[in-house]
Amino acid sequence: MVGFKKAGYITTSEKYKQGVATTFTLNKKDWKKPGVYMFVSPDEKILKFGESRSLVHRLGVQYVSITNQTNNRIREAIKNKYNQITFYFAETPMVNYKMGEFELEGSLQRELEEACIKKYKELNNGDLPELNFMIK
């Protein structure tokens, strides 16, 4: 997809208790930026879109070590079906907005994630990517 650049891999690994490890190929200065990530299988199938305020925290910490339904299911898919997935990243710019006396700052990662999922569904008969199972 346009705007995404290869950012790294999640692979099976005996190094960590959860059984997966993350390798980043991005420049380290880009690890903590907000944006949308996309998981892609070895046969180039889009598996998941997700958003994060910090790529390194979401992919380098949460998927590797935090236990919850989403992370567990993704780790199981990597360990039992794919062995390795590639992840791509599209950075979202910070937006500043003044609303009356309030100055707001944020990123549009959630909006970009929703747009990516909507486009995927349009191109795939309404189906979601395989690992975007929590979305209705």
Short mmCIF file of C-alpha atoms in Angstrom, two decimals:
data_model
loop_
_atom_site.label_atom_id
_atom_site.label_comp_id
_atom_site.label_asym_id
_atom_site.label_seq_id
_atom_site.Cartn_x
_atom_site.Cartn_y
_atom_site.Cartn_z
CA MET A 1 0.00 0.00 0.00
CA VAL A 2 1.10 3.52 -0.73
CA GLY A 3 2.82 5.31 2.14
CA PHE A 4 3.94 2.17 3.99
CA LYS A 5 7.62 1.29 4.30
CA LYS A 6 9.12 -1.98 5.48
CA ALA A 7 9.80 -1.66 9.19
CA GLY A 8 10.82 -5.15 10.35
CA TYR A 9 9.82 -8.71 11.17
CA ILE A 10 8.17 -10.70 13.92
CA THR A 11 9.52 -14.24 14.05
CA THR A 12 9.22 -17.32 16.19
CA SER A 13 11.89 -17.31 18.88
CA GLU A 14 12.91 -19.35 21.90
CA LYS A 15 14.50 -16.22 23.38
CA TYR A 16 11.27 -14.95 24.96
CA LYS A 17 8.61 -16.71 27.03
CA GLN A 18 5.83 -15.77 24.57
CA GLY A 19 7.73 -17.40 21.68
CA VAL A 20 8.14 -14.46 19.29
CA ALA A 21 10.73 -11.73 18.75
CA THR A 22 10.68 -8.44 16.86
CA THR A 23 13.45 -7.18 14.59
CA PHE A 24 13.27 -3.58 13.37
CA THR A 25 14.80 -2.56 10.05
CA LEU A 26 13.77 1.10 10.34
CA ASN A 27 16.16 3.78 11.46
CA LYS A 28 15.98 3.89 15.27
CA LYS A 29 14.73 7.51 15.24
CA ASP A 30 11.52 6.30 13.54
CA TRP A 31 10.68 3.65 16.15
CA LYS A 32 8.80 5.94 18.53
CA LYS A 33 6.63 7.72 15.97
CA PRO A 34 2.83 7.42 15.73
CA GLY A 35 1.26 5.70 12.77
CA VAL A 36 -0.29 2.62 11.27
CA TYR A 37 1.38 -0.76 10.89
CA MET A 38 0.47 -3.55 8.51
CA PHE A 39 1.34 -7.24 8.97
CA VAL A 40 2.08 -9.18 5.78
CA SER A 41 2.51 -12.94 5.42
CA PRO A 42 5.45 -14.55 3.62
CA ASP A 43 3.17 -14.97 0.56
CA GLU A 44 2.39 -11.20 0.57
CA LYS A 45 -1.12 -11.47 2.04
CA ILE A 46 -2.18 -8.57 4.30
CA LEU A 47 -2.91 -10.05 7.72
CA LYS A 48 -3.61 -7.03 9.93
CA PHE A 49 -3.77 -3.27 10.18
CA GLY A 50 -3.15 -1.65 13.53
CA GLU A 51 -2.37 1.77 14.93
CA SER A 52 -0.01 2.93 17.61
CA ARG A 53 1.41 6.07 19.16
CA SER A 54 4.78 4.30 19.34
CA LEU A 55 5.74 1.56 16.89
CA VAL A 56 8.48 0.19 19.15
CA HIS A 57 6.15 -0.04 22.13
CA ARG A 58 3.37 -1.77 20.23
CA LEU A 59 5.46 -4.20 18.20
CA GLY A 60 8.63 -4.46 20.25
CA VAL A 61 7.03 -4.71 23.68
CA GLN A 62 3.31 -5.50 23.60
CA TYR A 63 3.23 -8.24 20.95
CA VAL A 64 6.34 -9.84 22.42
CA SER A 65 5.47 -9.77 26.12
CA ILE A 66 1.93 -8.63 26.99
CA THR A 67 -0.69 -11.37 27.36
CA ASN A 68 -4.21 -10.64 26.13
CA GLN A 69 -6.60 -12.16 23.60
CA THR A 70 -5.37 -10.13 20.63
CA ASN A 71 -1.65 -10.56 21.28
CA ASN A 72 -2.04 -14.27 22.06
CA ARG A 73 -3.91 -14.93 18.83
CA ILE A 74 -1.37 -13.04 16.73
CA ARG A 75 1.55 -14.84 18.40
CA GLU A 76 -0.14 -18.21 17.82
CA ALA A 77 -0.64 -17.40 14.13
CA ILE A 78 3.03 -16.47 13.79
CA LYS A 79 4.25 -19.56 15.67
CA ASN A 80 1.87 -22.11 14.15
CA LYS A 81 1.17 -20.85 10.65
CA TYR A 82 3.64 -18.24 9.38
CA ASN A 83 6.91 -18.57 11.33
CA GLN A 84 7.71 -14.99 10.28
CA ILE A 85 5.68 -11.98 9.24
CA THR A 86 6.89 -8.68 7.84
CA PHE A 87 5.50 -5.45 9.19
CA TYR A 88 5.26 -2.17 7.34
CA PHE A 89 4.72 1.26 8.84
CA ALA A 90 3.10 4.51 7.69
CA GLU A 91 3.89 7.45 9.93
CA THR A 92 1.05 9.85 10.66
CA PRO A 93 1.89 13.52 11.17
CA MET A 94 1.17 15.37 14.36
CA VAL A 95 -1.72 17.82 14.02
CA ASN A 96 -2.12 21.00 16.08
CA TYR A 97 -5.54 22.54 16.44
CA LYS A 98 -6.84 25.43 18.52
CA MET A 99 -10.41 25.16 19.76
CA GLY A 100 -11.37 28.18 21.81
CA GLU A 101 -9.00 28.34 24.75
CA PHE A 102 -7.74 24.79 24.17
CA GLU A 103 -4.72 23.84 22.11
CA LEU A 104 -4.95 20.25 20.91
CA GLU A 105 -2.22 18.07 19.48
CA GLY A 106 -2.56 14.58 18.15
CA SER A 107 -1.96 12.19 15.32
CA LEU A 108 -4.38 10.72 12.82
CA GLN A 109 -3.28 7.10 13.23
CA ARG A 110 -6.74 5.81 14.16
CA GLU A 111 -8.29 7.52 11.13
CA LEU A 112 -5.64 6.08 8.81
CA GLU A 113 -6.11 2.60 10.28
CA GLU A 114 -9.88 2.82 9.69
CA ALA A 115 -9.33 4.04 6.11
CA CYS A 116 -6.94 1.14 5.40
CA ILE A 117 -9.40 -1.42 6.77
CA LYS A 118 -12.27 0.14 4.81
CA LYS A 119 -10.25 -0.02 1.56
CA TYR A 120 -9.20 -3.61 2.27
CA LYS A 121 -12.83 -4.61 2.80
CA GLU A 122 -13.87 -2.89 -0.44
CA LEU A 123 -11.25 -4.88 -2.35
CA ASN A 124 -12.01 -8.19 -0.58
CA ASN A 125 -15.80 -8.64 -0.67
CA GLY A 126 -16.28 -7.13 2.79
CA ASP A 127 -13.80 -9.48 4.48
CA LEU A 128 -11.38 -8.23 7.12
CA PRO A 129 -7.68 -9.10 7.17
CA GLU A 130 -7.23 -12.46 8.93
CA LEU A 131 -5.78 -11.06 12.15
CA ASN A 132 -8.13 -8.05 12.47
CA PHE A 133 -10.59 -10.31 14.25
CA MET A 134 -11.61 -7.89 17.01
CA ILE A 135 -13.16 -5.42 14.55
CA LYS A 136 -16.83 -5.66 13.67
#
